[in-house]
PDB file of C-alpha atoms in Angstrom:
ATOM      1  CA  UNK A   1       4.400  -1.776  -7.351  1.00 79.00           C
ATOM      2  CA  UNK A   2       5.561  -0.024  -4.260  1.00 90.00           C
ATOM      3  CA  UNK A   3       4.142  -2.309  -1.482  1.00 92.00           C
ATOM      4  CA  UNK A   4       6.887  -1.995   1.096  1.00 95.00           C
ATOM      5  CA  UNK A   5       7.566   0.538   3.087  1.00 96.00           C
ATOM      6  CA  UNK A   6      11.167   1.466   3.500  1.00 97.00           C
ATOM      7  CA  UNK A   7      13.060   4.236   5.462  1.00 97.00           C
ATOM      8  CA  UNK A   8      16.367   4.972   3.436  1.00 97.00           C
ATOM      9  CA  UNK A   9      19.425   5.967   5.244  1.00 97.00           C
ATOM     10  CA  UNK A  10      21.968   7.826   2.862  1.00 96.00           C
ATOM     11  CA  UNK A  11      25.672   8.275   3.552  1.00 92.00           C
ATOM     12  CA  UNK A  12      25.295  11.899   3.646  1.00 93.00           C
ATOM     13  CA  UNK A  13      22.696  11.502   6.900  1.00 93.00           C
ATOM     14  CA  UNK A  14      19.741  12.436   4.759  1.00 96.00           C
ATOM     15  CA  UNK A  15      16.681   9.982   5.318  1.00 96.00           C
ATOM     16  CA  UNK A  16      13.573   9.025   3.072  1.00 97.00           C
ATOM     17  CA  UNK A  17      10.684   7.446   4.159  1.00 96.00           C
ATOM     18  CA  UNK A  18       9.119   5.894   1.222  1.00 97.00           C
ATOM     19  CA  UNK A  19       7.635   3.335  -0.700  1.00 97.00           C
ATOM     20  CA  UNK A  20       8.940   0.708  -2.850  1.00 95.00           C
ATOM     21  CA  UNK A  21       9.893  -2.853  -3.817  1.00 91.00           C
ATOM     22  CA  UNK A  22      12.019  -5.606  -2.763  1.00 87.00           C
ATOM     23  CA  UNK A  23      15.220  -5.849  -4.916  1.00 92.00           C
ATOM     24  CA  UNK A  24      18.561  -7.885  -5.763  1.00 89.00           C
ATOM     25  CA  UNK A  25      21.606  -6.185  -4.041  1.00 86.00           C
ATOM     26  CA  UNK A  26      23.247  -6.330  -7.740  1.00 87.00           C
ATOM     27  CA  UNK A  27      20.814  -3.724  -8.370  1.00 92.00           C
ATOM     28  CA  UNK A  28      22.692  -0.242  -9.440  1.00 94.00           C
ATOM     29  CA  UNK A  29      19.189   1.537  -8.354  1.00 95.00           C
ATOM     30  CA  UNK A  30      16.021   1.262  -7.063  1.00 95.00           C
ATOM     31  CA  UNK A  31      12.488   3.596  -8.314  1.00 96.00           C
ATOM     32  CA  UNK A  32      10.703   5.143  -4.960  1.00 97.00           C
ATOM     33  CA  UNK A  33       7.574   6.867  -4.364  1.00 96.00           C
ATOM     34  CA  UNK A  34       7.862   9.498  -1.481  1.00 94.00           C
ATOM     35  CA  UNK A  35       4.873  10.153   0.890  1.00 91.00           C
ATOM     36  CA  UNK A  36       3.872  12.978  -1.892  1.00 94.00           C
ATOM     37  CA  UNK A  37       3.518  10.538  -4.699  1.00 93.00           C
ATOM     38  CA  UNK A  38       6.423  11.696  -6.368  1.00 95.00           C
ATOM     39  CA  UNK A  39       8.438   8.768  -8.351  1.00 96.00           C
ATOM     40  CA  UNK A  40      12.328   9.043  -7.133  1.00 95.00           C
ATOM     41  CA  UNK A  41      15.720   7.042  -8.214  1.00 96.00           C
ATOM     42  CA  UNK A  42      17.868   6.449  -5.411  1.00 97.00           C
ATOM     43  CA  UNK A  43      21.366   5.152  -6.530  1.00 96.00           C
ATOM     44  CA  UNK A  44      22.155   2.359  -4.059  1.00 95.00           C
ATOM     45  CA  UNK A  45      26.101   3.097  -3.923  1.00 94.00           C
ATOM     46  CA  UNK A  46      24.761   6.333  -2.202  1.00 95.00           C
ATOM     47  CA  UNK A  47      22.841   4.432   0.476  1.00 96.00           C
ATOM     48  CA  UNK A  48      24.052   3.588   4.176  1.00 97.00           C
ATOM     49  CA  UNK A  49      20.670   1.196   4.408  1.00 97.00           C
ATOM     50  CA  UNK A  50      17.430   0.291   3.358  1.00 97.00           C
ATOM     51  CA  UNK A  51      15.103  -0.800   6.121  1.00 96.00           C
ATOM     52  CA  UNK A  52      12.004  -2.618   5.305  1.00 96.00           C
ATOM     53  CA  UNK A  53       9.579  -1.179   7.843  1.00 96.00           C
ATOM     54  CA  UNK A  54       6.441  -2.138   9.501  1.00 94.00           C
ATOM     55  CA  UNK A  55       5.445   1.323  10.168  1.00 93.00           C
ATOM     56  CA  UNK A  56       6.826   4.691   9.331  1.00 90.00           C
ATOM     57  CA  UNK A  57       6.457   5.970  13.061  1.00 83.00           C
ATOM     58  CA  UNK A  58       7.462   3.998  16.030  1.00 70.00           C
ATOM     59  CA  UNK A  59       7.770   3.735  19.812  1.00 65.00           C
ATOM     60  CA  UNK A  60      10.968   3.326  20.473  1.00 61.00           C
ATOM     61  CA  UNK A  61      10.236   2.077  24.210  1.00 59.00           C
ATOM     62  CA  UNK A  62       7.970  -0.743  22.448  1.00 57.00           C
ATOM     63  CA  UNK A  63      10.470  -1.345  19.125  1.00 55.00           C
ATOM     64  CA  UNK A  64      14.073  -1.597  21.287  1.00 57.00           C
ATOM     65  CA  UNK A  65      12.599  -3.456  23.595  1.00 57.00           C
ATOM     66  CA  UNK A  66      14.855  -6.525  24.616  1.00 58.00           C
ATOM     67  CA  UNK A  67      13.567  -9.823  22.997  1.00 55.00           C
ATOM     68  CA  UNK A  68      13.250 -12.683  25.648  1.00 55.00           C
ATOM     69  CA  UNK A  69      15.702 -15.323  25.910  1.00 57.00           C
ATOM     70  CA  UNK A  70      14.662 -17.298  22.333  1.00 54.00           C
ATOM     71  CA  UNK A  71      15.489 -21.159  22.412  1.00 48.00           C
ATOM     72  CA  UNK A  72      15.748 -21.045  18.829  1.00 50.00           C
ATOM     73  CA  UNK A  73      16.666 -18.677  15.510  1.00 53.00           C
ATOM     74  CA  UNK A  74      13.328 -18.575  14.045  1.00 58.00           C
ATOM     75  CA  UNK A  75      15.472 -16.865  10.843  1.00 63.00           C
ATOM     76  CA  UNK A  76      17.688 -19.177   8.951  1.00 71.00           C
ATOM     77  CA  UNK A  77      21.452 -17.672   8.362  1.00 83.00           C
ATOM     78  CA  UNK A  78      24.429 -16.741  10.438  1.00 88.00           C
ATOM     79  CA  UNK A  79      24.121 -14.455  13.166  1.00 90.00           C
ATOM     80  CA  UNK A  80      26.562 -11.019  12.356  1.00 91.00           C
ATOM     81  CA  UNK A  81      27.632  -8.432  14.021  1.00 93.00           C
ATOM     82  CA  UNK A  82      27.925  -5.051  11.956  1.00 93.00           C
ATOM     83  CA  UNK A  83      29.981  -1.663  13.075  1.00 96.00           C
ATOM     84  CA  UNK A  84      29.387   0.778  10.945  1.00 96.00           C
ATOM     85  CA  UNK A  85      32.105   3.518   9.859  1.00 95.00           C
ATOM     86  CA  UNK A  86      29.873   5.811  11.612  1.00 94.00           C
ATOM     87  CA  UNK A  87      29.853   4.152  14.637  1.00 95.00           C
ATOM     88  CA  UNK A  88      26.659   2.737  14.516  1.00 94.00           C
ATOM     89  CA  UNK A  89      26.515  -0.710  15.620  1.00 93.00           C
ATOM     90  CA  UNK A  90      23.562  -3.238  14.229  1.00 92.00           C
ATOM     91  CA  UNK A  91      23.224  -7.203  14.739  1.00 90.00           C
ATOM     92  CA  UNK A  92      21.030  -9.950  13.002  1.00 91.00           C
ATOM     93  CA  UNK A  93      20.858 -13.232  10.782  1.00 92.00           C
ATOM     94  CA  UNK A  94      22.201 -12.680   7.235  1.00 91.00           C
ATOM     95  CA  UNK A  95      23.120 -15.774   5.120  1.00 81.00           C
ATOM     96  CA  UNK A  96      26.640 -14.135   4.185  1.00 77.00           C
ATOM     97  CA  UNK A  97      29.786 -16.396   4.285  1.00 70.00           C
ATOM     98  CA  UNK A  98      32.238 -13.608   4.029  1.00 68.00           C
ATOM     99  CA  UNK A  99      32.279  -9.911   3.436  1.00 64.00           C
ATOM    100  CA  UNK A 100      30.426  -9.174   0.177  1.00 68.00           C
ATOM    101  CA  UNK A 101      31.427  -6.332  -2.818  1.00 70.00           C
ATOM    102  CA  UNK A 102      27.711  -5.290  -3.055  1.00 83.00           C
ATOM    103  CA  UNK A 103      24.913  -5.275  -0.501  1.00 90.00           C
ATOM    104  CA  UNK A 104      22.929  -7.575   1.322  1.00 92.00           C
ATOM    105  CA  UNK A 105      20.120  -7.937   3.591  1.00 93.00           C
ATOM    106  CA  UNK A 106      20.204  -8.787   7.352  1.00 94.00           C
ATOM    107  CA  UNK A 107      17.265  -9.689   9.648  1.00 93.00           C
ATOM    108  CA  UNK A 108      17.499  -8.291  13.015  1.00 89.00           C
ATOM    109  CA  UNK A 109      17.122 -11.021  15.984  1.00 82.00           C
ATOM    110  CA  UNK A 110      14.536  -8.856  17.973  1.00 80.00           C
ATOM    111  CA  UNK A 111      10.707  -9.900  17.054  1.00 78.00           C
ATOM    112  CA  UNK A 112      10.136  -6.468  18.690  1.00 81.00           C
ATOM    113  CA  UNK A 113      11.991  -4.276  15.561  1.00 86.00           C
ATOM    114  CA  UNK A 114       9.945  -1.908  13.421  1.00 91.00           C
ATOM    115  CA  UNK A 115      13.003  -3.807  10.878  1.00 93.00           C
ATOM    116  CA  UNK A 116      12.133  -6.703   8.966  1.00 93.00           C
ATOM    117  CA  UNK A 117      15.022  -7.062   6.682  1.00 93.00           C
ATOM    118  CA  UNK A 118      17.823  -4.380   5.982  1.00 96.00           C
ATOM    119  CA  UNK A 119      19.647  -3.987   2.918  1.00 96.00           C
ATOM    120  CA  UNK A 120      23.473  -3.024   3.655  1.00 96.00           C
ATOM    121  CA  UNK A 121      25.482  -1.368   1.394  1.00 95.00           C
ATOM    122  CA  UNK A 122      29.419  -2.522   2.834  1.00 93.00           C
ATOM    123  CA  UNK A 123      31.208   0.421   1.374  1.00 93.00           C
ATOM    124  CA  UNK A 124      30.024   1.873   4.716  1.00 94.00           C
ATOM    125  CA  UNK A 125      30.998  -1.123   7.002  1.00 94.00           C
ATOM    126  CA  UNK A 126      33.732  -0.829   9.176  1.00 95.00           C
ATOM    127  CA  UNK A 127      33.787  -4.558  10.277  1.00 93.00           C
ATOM    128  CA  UNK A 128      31.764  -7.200   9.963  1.00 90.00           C
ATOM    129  CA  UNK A 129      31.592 -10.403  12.490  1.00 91.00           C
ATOM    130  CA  UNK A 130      30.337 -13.639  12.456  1.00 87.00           C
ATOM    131  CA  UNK A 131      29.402 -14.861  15.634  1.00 84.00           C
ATOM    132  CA  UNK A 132      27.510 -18.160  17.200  1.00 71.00           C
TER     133      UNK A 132
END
């Protein structure tokens, strides 16, 4: 229990970096353990995202690098392109058809992210776009 590391962005701007577990967006909540060993509930409706990290601390001149031209999508799914109500903007491969009620994950397209999947609550989308 608690083998992932994950860096939880709240609605309210507040971030946790912490450890957990993978889970089903149908999930209500999810149990945590903070970098003090301390066992939290966070209550997914209160959650921007949920990244899956590699690392807690990055280089941002290494982790937003551009990728290189790919000739394929190593990631199966269709590529979307998220906007935030925020402002923030994020792309990657989800295998969405259509806007969902509850969350769901997205893989960014750069091998270079710190990311490997993000959980998305949509209650703080503002638009959501399939593209090709």
């Amino acid at each position: 229990m608690f083998d992932d590391r994950l860096v939880i962005h709240f609605q309210s701007g507040k971030t946790l970096a912490c450890w957990g577990d993978n889970f089903m967006p149908l999930e209500e909540e999810i149990m945590v353990k903070d970098q003090d060993d301390r066992i939290q509930r966070v209550v997914l409706k209160e959650v921007k995202v949920v990244c899956f990290v590699k690392a807690f601390a990055t280089d941002s001149r290494t982790t937003h690098k551009p990728p290189v031209q790919l000739l394929f999508q190593a990631v199966p799914g269709r590529k979307v392109k998220l906007l935030f109500k925020d402002g923030e903007k994020m792309e990657g491969v989800s295998s969405l058809n259509e806007r969902p009620v509850r969350g769901f994950f997205v893989t960014p397209l750069n091998p270079n992210s710190n990311n490997i999947h993000i959980f998305v609550n949509p209650s703080f989308l503002k638009s959501v776009e399939f593209t090709s």
